[in-house]
Coordinates of C-alpha atoms in Angstrom, one line a residue:
X1 CA -0.2 0.0 -0.1
X2 CA 2.5 2.4 -1.1
X3 CA 6.4 2.8 -0.3
X4 CA 5.8 6.1 1.6
X5 CA 3.9 3.8 3.9
X6 CA 7.0 1.9 4.9
X7 CA 8.7 4.8 6.4
X8 CA 9.1 5.8 9.6
X9 CA 7.5 9.0 10.7
X10 CA 9.9 11.8 11.3
X11 CA 9.0 14.3 14.5
X12 CA 11.0 16.9 13.9
X13 CA 11.3 20.1 11.5
X14 CA 14.3 21.2 9.7
X15 CA 14.6 24.6 11.9
X16 CA 14.2 22.7 15.1
X17 CA 16.5 20.1 14.4
X18 CA 19.3 22.4 13.6
X19 CA 18.7 24.1 16.8
X20 CA 18.7 21.0 19.0
X21 CA 21.6 19.2 17.3
X22 CA 23.9 22.3 18.7
X23 CA 22.3 21.5 22.1
X24 CA 23.2 17.6 21.8
X25 CA 19.8 16.8 21.7
X26 CA 19.2 13.2 20.4
X27 CA 15.8 11.7 19.3
X28 CA 17.3 8.1 20.0
X29 CA 17.1 8.8 23.7
X30 CA 13.5 9.5 23.4
X31 CA 11.5 6.3 24.6
X32 CA 8.3 7.7 23.8
X33 CA 7.2 10.4 21.6
X34 CA 5.0 13.2 23.3
X35 CA 1.4 12.5 24.0
X36 CA 0.4 15.7 21.8
X37 CA 2.3 13.9 18.7
X38 CA 0.8 10.5 19.4
X39 CA -2.6 11.9 19.8
X40 CA -3.5 11.8 15.7
X41 CA -2.3 8.0 16.0
X42 CA -4.5 6.9 18.7
X43 CA -8.1 5.4 18.2
X44 CA -11.0 4.1 20.2
X45 CA -11.6 0.8 18.5
X46 CA -12.2 1.5 14.9
X47 CA -12.8 5.2 15.1
X48 CA -10.1 8.2 15.3
X49 CA -10.3 9.7 18.8
X50 CA -12.9 12.3 19.2
X51 CA -10.3 15.1 19.6
X52 CA -9.4 14.6 15.7
X53 CA -13.0 15.1 14.8
X54 CA -13.5 18.3 17.0
X55 CA -10.4 19.7 15.3
X56 CA -11.5 19.1 11.7
X57 CA -14.8 21.0 12.6
X58 CA -13.2 23.9 14.5
X59 CA -10.2 24.1 12.0
X60 CA -9.2 22.0 9.5
X61 CA -5.5 22.8 9.9
X62 CA -4.4 23.6 13.2
X63 CA -1.1 24.0 15.2
X64 CA -0.2 20.8 17.2
X65 CA 1.4 21.2 20.4
X66 CA 4.9 19.6 20.5
X67 CA 7.6 20.3 23.0
X68 CA 11.0 22.0 22.5
X69 CA 9.7 24.7 20.3
X70 CA 8.7 22.4 17.2
X71 CA 6.6 24.2 14.8
X72 CA 4.1 21.7 13.5
X73 CA 0.5 21.9 11.9
X74 CA -2.2 19.1 11.8
X75 CA -4.5 18.8 8.8
X76 CA -7.6 17.2 9.5
X77 CA -10.0 18.5 6.7
X78 CA -10.5 16.4 3.5
X79 CA -9.9 19.1 1.0
X80 CA -7.1 20.9 3.0
X81 CA -5.4 17.3 3.0
X82 CA -5.5 17.1 -0.6
X83 CA -4.3 20.6 -0.8
X84 CA -1.3 19.9 1.3
X85 CA -0.5 16.4 -0.5
X86 CA -0.9 17.8 -3.8
X87 CA 2.0 20.4 -3.5
X88 CA 5.1 19.3 -4.9
X89 CA 7.0 22.4 -5.0
X90 CA 6.0 24.0 -1.7
X91 CA 6.8 20.7 0.4
X92 CA 9.5 18.4 0.6
X93 CA 9.6 14.8 1.7
X94 CA 13.5 14.4 1.1
X95 CA 15.4 12.4 3.7
X96 CA 18.1 15.4 3.8
X97 CA 15.7 17.3 6.0
X98 CA 16.6 15.0 8.9
X99 CA 20.5 14.3 8.4
X100 CA 22.9 16.0 10.7
X101 CA 20.5 16.5 13.4
X102 CA 18.7 14.4 16.3
X103 CA 21.2 11.3 15.8
X104 CA 20.0 11.0 12.1
X105 CA 22.9 9.9 9.7
X106 CA 22.9 9.8 5.9
X107 CA 23.6 6.0 5.8
X108 CA 20.2 5.5 7.6
X109 CA 18.3 6.6 4.3
X110 CA 15.9 3.9 3.7
X111 CA 15.7 5.3 -0.1
X112 CA 12.7 4.3 -2.2
X113 CA 10.0 6.6 -3.2
X114 CA 8.6 8.1 0.2
X115 CA 11.6 9.7 1.3
X116 CA 12.4 11.5 -2.1
X117 CA 11.4 14.7 -3.9
X118 CA 11.5 15.3 -7.7
X119 CA 13.5 14.8 -10.0
X120 CA 14.7 11.6 -8.0
X121 CA 11.3 10.7 -7.0
X122 CA 10.0 11.4 -10.6
X123 CA 12.9 9.1 -12.1
X124 CA 12.1 6.0 -9.8
X125 CA 8.3 6.0 -9.9
X126 CA 8.7 6.0 -13.7
X127 CA 10.6 3.0 -13.7
X128 CA 8.5 1.3 -11.3
X129 CA 5.0 2.2 -12.4
X130 CA 4.8 -0.1 -15.4
X131 CA 5.2 -3.2 -13.1
X132 CA 1.9 -2.0 -11.3
X133 CA -0.4 -1.4 -14.2
X134 CA -3.4 -3.8 -14.3
X135 CA -2.1 -5.4 -17.2
X136 CA 1.0 -6.6 -15.4
X137 CA -0.5 -7.2 -12.1
X138 CA -3.2 -9.5 -13.8
X139 CA -0.7 -12.2 -13.9
X140 CA -0.8 -12.6 -10.1
X141 CA -4.6 -13.0 -9.9
X142 CA -4.6 -16.9 -10.3
X143 CA -1.7 -17.0 -7.6
X144 CA -3.6 -14.7 -5.3
X145 CA -6.8 -16.9 -5.5
X146 CA -4.3 -20.0 -4.6
X147 CA -2.9 -18.1 -1.8
X148 CA -6.4 -17.3 -0.5
X149 CA -7.5 -21.0 -0.9
X150 CA -4.4 -22.4 0.8
X151 CA -5.0 -20.3 3.9
X152 CA -8.8 -21.1 4.0
X153 CA -7.9 -25.0 4.0
X154 CA -5.3 -24.4 6.8
X155 CA -8.0 -22.7 8.8
X156 CA -10.6 -25.3 8.1
X157 CA -8.1 -28.0 9.3
X158 CA -7.5 -26.5 12.5
X159 CA -8.9 -27.9 15.8
X160 CA -10.4 -25.3 17.7
X161 CA -9.9 -21.1 17.6
X162 CA -7.9 -19.9 14.7
X163 CA -6.0 -16.7 14.9
X164 CA -7.3 -15.1 11.6
X165 CA -4.5 -12.4 11.7
X166 CA -1.8 -15.2 11.8
X167 CA -3.6 -17.9 9.7
X168 CA -5.2 -15.6 7.0
X169 CA -4.5 -11.6 7.2
X170 CA -0.7 -11.8 7.1
X171 CA 0.1 -14.8 4.9
X172 CA -1.9 -13.6 2.0
X173 CA 0.0 -10.3 1.5
X174 CA 3.3 -11.8 2.5
X175 CA 3.1 -14.8 -0.1
X176 CA 1.8 -11.9 -2.8
X177 CA 4.5 -9.5 -2.3
X178 CA 7.3 -12.0 -2.3
X179 CA 5.8 -13.5 -5.4
X180 CA 5.6 -10.0 -6.9
X181 CA 9.3 -9.2 -6.1
X182 CA 10.5 -12.5 -6.7
X183 CA 12.0 -13.1 -3.4
X184 CA 12.0 -16.0 -0.9
X185 CA 8.9 -16.4 1.2
X186 CA 10.8 -18.4 3.7
X187 CA 11.8 -15.0 5.5
X188 CA 8.3 -13.8 5.6
X189 CA 8.5 -14.0 9.5
X190 CA 11.5 -11.6 9.6
X191 CA 10.0 -9.2 7.1
X192 CA 6.7 -9.2 9.3
X193 CA 8.6 -8.4 12.2
X194 CA 10.6 -5.6 10.7
X195 CA 7.5 -4.2 8.8
X196 CA 5.6 -3.7 12.2
X197 CA 8.5 -2.7 14.0
X198 CA 9.2 0.3 11.6
X199 CA 5.3 1.4 11.8
X200 CA 5.3 1.0 15.8
X201 CA 6.3 4.4 17.5
X202 CA 5.8 3.2 20.9
X203 CA 9.3 2.3 21.3
X204 CA 10.7 5.5 19.7
X205 CA 12.1 6.6 16.6
X206 CA 15.4 4.6 17.1
X207 CA 13.6 1.4 16.9
X208 CA 11.9 2.3 13.7
X209 CA 15.1 3.3 11.9
X210 CA 16.8 0.2 13.3
X211 CA 14.1 -2.0 11.7
X212 CA 14.3 -0.3 8.5
X213 CA 18.4 -0.6 8.6
X214 CA 18.0 -4.5 9.2
X215 CA 15.4 -4.9 6.5
X216 CA 17.7 -2.8 3.9
X217 CA 20.7 -5.2 4.7
X218 CA 18.8 -8.4 3.7
X219 CA 17.4 -6.8 0.3
X220 CA 20.7 -5.6 -0.6
X221 CA 21.9 -9.2 -0.7
X222 CA 18.8 -10.1 -2.5
X223 CA 19.6 -7.4 -5.2
X224 CA 23.3 -8.7 -5.5
X225 CA 22.0 -12.0 -6.4
X226 CA 19.3 -10.7 -8.7
X227 CA 22.1 -8.7 -10.7
X228 CA 23.9 -11.9 -11.1
X229 CA 20.9 -13.8 -12.3
X230 CA 17.7 -11.7 -12.8
X231 CA 14.4 -13.5 -12.0
X232 CA 11.0 -13.0 -13.5
X233 CA 9.9 -10.9 -10.3
X234 CA 9.7 -7.2 -10.1
X235 CA 13.4 -6.8 -9.2
X236 CA 14.5 -9.0 -12.1
X237 CA 12.5 -7.1 -14.4
X238 CA 13.7 -3.8 -13.1
X239 CA 17.4 -5.1 -13.7
X240 CA 16.7 -6.6 -17.2
X241 CA 14.8 -3.5 -18.5
X242 CA 16.8 -0.8 -16.5
X243 CA 19.7 -2.2 -15.2
X244 CA 22.1 0.6 -16.2
X245 CA 19.7 3.2 -14.7
X246 CA 19.3 1.9 -11.3
X247 CA 21.7 1.4 -8.4
X248 CA 21.6 -1.4 -6.1
X249 CA 20.9 1.0 -3.1
X250 CA 17.9 2.3 -5.1
X251 CA 16.7 -1.1 -6.0
X252 CA 16.6 -2.4 -2.3
X253 CA 15.0 1.1 -1.3
X254 CA 12.2 0.4 -3.8
X255 CA 12.0 -3.6 -2.9
X256 CA 12.0 -2.3 0.8
X257 CA 9.0 0.2 0.4
X258 CA 7.0 -2.4 -1.8
X259 CA 7.8 -5.3 0.4
X260 CA 6.8 -3.7 3.9
X261 CA 4.4 -1.0 2.6
X262 CA 2.2 -3.8 0.8
X263 CA 2.8 -6.2 3.8
X264 CA 1.6 -4.6 6.9
X265 CA -0.8 -2.3 5.6
X266 CA -2.9 -4.9 3.8
X267 CA -2.6 -7.4 6.6
X268 CA -4.0 -4.8 8.9
X269 CA -6.8 -4.0 6.3
X270 CA -7.7 -7.8 6.1
X271 CA -7.7 -8.4 9.9
X272 CA -9.7 -5.2 10.7
X273 CA -12.0 -5.7 7.7
X274 CA -12.8 -9.3 8.9
X275 CA -13.7 -7.7 12.2
X276 CA -16.2 -5.1 10.5
X277 CA -17.6 -8.2 8.6
X278 CA -18.1 -10.3 11.8
X279 CA -20.0 -7.4 13.9
X280 CA -22.1 -6.4 10.9
X281 CA -24.6 -8.8 9.6
X282 CA -25.3 -6.1 6.4
X283 CA -21.2 -6.1 5.6
X284 CA -21.2 -10.0 5.9
X285 CA -24.1 -10.3 3.5
X286 CA -22.5 -7.6 1.0
X287 CA -19.2 -9.2 0.8
X288 CA -20.9 -12.5 -0.2
X289 CA -22.7 -10.6 -3.2
X290 CA -21.9 -9.9 -6.8
X291 CA -18.8 -8.1 -8.3
X292 CA -20.3 -4.6 -7.8
X293 CA -21.4 -5.3 -4.2
X294 CA -17.9 -6.5 -3.3
X295 CA -16.4 -3.6 -5.0
X296 CA -18.4 -1.1 -2.9
X297 CA -17.6 -3.1 0.1
X298 CA -14.0 -2.7 -0.4
X299 CA -13.9 1.0 -1.2
X300 CA -16.1 1.8 1.9
X301 CA -13.8 -0.2 4.0
X302 CA -10.6 1.5 2.9
X303 CA -12.2 4.7 3.4
X304 CA -13.7 3.7 7.0
X305 CA -10.6 2.2 8.5
X306 CA -7.8 4.2 6.6
X307 CA -5.3 2.0 8.5
X308 CA -2.5 4.2 7.1
X309 CA -3.3 6.9 9.8
X310 CA -0.9 9.7 9.0
X311 CA 0.7 10.7 5.7
X312 CA 4.5 11.1 5.8
X313 CA 5.0 14.6 7.3
X314 CA 5.8 17.3 4.9
X315 CA 8.4 20.0 5.5
X316 CA 7.4 23.6 4.1
X317 CA 10.0 25.0 1.6
X318 CA 8.6 28.1 1.7
X319 CA 6.1 30.8 3.7
X320 CA 2.5 30.0 2.6
X321 CA -1.1 30.0 3.5
X322 CA -3.4 27.2 3.4
X323 CA -7.1 27.6 4.6
X324 CA -6.5 30.6 6.8
X325 CA -3.3 28.7 8.5
X326 CA 0.1 30.8 8.0
X327 CA 2.7 27.9 7.5
X328 CA 6.2 29.1 7.7
X329 CA 9.4 27.8 5.8
X330 CA 10.6 24.8 7.7
X331 CA 7.0 24.0 9.5
X332 CA 6.5 20.4 9.8
X333 CA 3.0 19.5 8.5
X334 CA 1.2 16.3 9.4
X335 CA -2.0 15.0 7.5
X336 CA -4.3 12.8 9.5
X337 CA -5.7 10.7 6.5
X338 CA -7.9 8.8 9.0
X339 CA -9.9 11.7 10.0
X340 CA -9.8 13.5 6.9
X341 CA -11.6 10.4 5.2
X342 CA -14.5 10.9 7.5
X343 CA -15.0 14.8 6.6
X344 CA -18.7 15.4 5.5
X345 CA -17.2 17.1 2.3
X346 CA -16.2 13.6 1.0
X347 CA -19.7 12.1 0.6
X348 CA -23.0 11.9 1.9
X349 CA -24.6 10.3 5.0
X350 CA -22.6 9.7 8.3
X351 CA -19.2 9.1 7.3
X352 CA -18.5 7.9 10.9
X353 CA -20.4 5.0 10.1
X354 CA -19.4 1.9 7.9
X355 CA -22.2 1.6 5.0
X356 CA -21.2 -1.2 2.7
X357 CA -23.8 0.2 0.1
X358 CA -22.2 3.5 0.0
X359 CA -21.1 4.6 -3.5
X360 CA -17.5 4.4 -3.5
X361 CA -15.7 8.0 -2.6
X362 CA -12.4 9.6 -3.6
X363 CA -10.8 8.7 -0.2
X364 CA -7.2 9.0 0.9
X365 CA -6.5 5.8 2.0
X366 CA -4.0 5.3 -0.5
X367 CA -2.7 9.0 0.1
X368 CA -2.9 11.6 -2.8
X369 CA -0.5 13.4 -5.3
X370 CA 2.8 12.1 -6.6
X371 CA 3.1 9.9 -3.4
X372 CA -0.1 8.3 -3.8
X373 CA 0.6 4.3 -3.0
X374 CA 1.9 3.0 -6.3
X375 CA 0.6 -0.6 -5.1
X376 CA -3.1 0.4 -4.7
X377 CA -4.6 -1.7 -7.4
X378 CA -2.6 -4.9 -5.9
X379 CA -3.8 -4.3 -2.5
X380 CA -7.6 -4.2 -4.0
X381 CA -6.8 -7.2 -5.9
X382 CA -6.1 -8.8 -2.7
X383 CA -8.9 -7.5 -0.7
X384 CA -11.5 -8.6 -3.4
X385 CA -10.6 -12.0 -3.6
X386 CA -9.8 -12.6 0.0
X387 CA -12.9 -11.3 1.9
X388 CA -15.7 -13.1 -0.5
X389 CA -13.7 -16.4 -0.2
X390 CA -13.5 -16.0 3.7
X391 CA -17.3 -15.6 4.4
X392 CA -18.3 -18.2 1.6
X393 CA -15.9 -20.6 3.1
X394 CA -16.9 -19.9 6.5
X395 CA -20.6 -19.0 6.7
X396 CA -20.6 -19.6 10.7
X397 CA -17.4 -17.4 11.1
X398 CA -17.5 -15.6 14.6
X399 CA -15.2 -14.2 17.2
X400 CA -13.9 -16.8 19.7
X401 CA -13.3 -13.8 22.4
X402 CA -15.3 -11.2 23.6
X403 CA -15.2 -8.0 21.5
X404 CA -13.6 -6.3 24.3
X405 CA -10.8 -8.4 24.8
X406 CA -9.5 -7.7 21.5
X407 CA -5.7 -5.9 21.4
X408 CA -5.5 -3.2 19.1
X409 CA -2.3 -1.5 18.5
X410 CA -1.8 1.7 20.9
X411 CA 0.3 3.9 18.8
X412 CA 1.0 2.9 15.1
X413 CA 1.2 4.8 11.9
X414 CA -0.5 1.7 10.5
X415 CA -3.5 0.9 12.6
X416 CA -4.1 -2.9 13.4
X417 CA -4.8 -5.9 15.9
X418 CA -2.3 -7.9 17.6
X419 CA -4.6 -11.0 16.9
X420 CA -7.9 -12.1 16.0
X421 CA -9.2 -15.4 17.3
X422 CA -12.1 -16.6 15.6
X423 CA -14.3 -20.0 15.2
X424 CA -14.8 -21.3 11.6
X425 CA -17.4 -23.9 12.5

C-alpha cells in the first residue's frame, strides 16, 4: 500500500533539528514521543479519537502542540489534506531534512519513493509504475486466488479457535508481495517483524530506523543475487529493463518500500475488515454478493478504516497560507488521513459509520498526489479476492473472544490488531 507507508514518521522539523543539534539533543534517547504528537495515531476501537473530529470541525488545519519549540501543523480536513499532499514544489519529503541532526545520519536513508523529492522521485517512480499497471498485475490473479484458498484450507483443518491475523491476514500479502518481488517466502516472518516495528512508534524513533536498516541489509543481498541472475519478479524485471539506470541501493530501497508497504498495510486491512464483517450482518451479506457489491464494500472499508493513519510529514519549503493557516518555511505539516476520510465533504450520509452500500468515494486511504500508493491496485486485488472467499467458506465465522478482549495497537502509523481469534465452525 505504497512506498511512503514503509517509512518511519519523523517528528522534528528542519528548523528545530538544526537548533537541537547544537544542544546535543538526540531522538534516540526518547523512549516515547510526546502525547500531543501521538494523539493523531490513537483510536477508540476502529474510530479516530474524538479530539481529531473536533479539530476538523473547528479548524481543518491547526497548530499541533509539541515540545521543544517544534512548529507543526495538523491537517484534519479532506480538501485541506488534498491541498497539502498535492503541493509538490511547496513541500519536501526528502530524507536530507533529517540528516545531521537528532541522531539521524545519511547512511540511515531507506531510499525508495517516500523519502524522495522530484526529480529523483520522478525518475524512480517512472521505472516502477509499469510493473503496477493492471495488465502486469493481472498475472498475479491466479496466484492470489491460490494463496487465499490455501490459507482457508489451513484454517478449516485447525482444531479449535484460529488466529485470523496469523492464519489469513498476514500470509496473503506476505506470499503475494514475495511472489511479486521474486524473493524467498521463507523469510516472511522476519519481514513481518521488521514491517511492524518500523510503523510502531511506541518504542521511539530509533527502533523504527533500526528496523528499516535491518530490512535494507537483507534486500541488498537479494539485489546482488538478482544482478547476477535476474529472475521473473519485479526486481529481475527492473534489472533486465533498466539495470544501467538504477543502482543497487535504489533497487533495495524500492524493494523495501514495496515489500513492507504492501505487507503490514494489507494485513491490517484484512484483519480489521474481517472484524467489521463479523460485527455487521449487512457487511457479511454484502461481501457475499456480486462483483459490484464487493467493489463497494472494499472501497467503503478502505475509507472507513484508513489503516495508514498519517501521511508522511511534509516540510514546508517556503512561507504559505492554506485554509487560513500561515505556514512558515521549515514548519512540519502532518496530515491525518484517518479523520480526513470522515469529513462530510467527502460524501453523503454519516461518514463515521460503515455503510457497505455507500457509493465509492475519492478517499485518501492510499494517499494523494505524487506520493499516492503505487501498489493501490494490488491491495484492492487482494482484498476483493480474500473477503468473499472467507465468508463463503465459513458462513458460521464468529469471534472466539469477547469484543472487549481484542488488543488493538496503541500507537502505530499503520493501525491494526495484534490477533483476531475466530471460530470457523
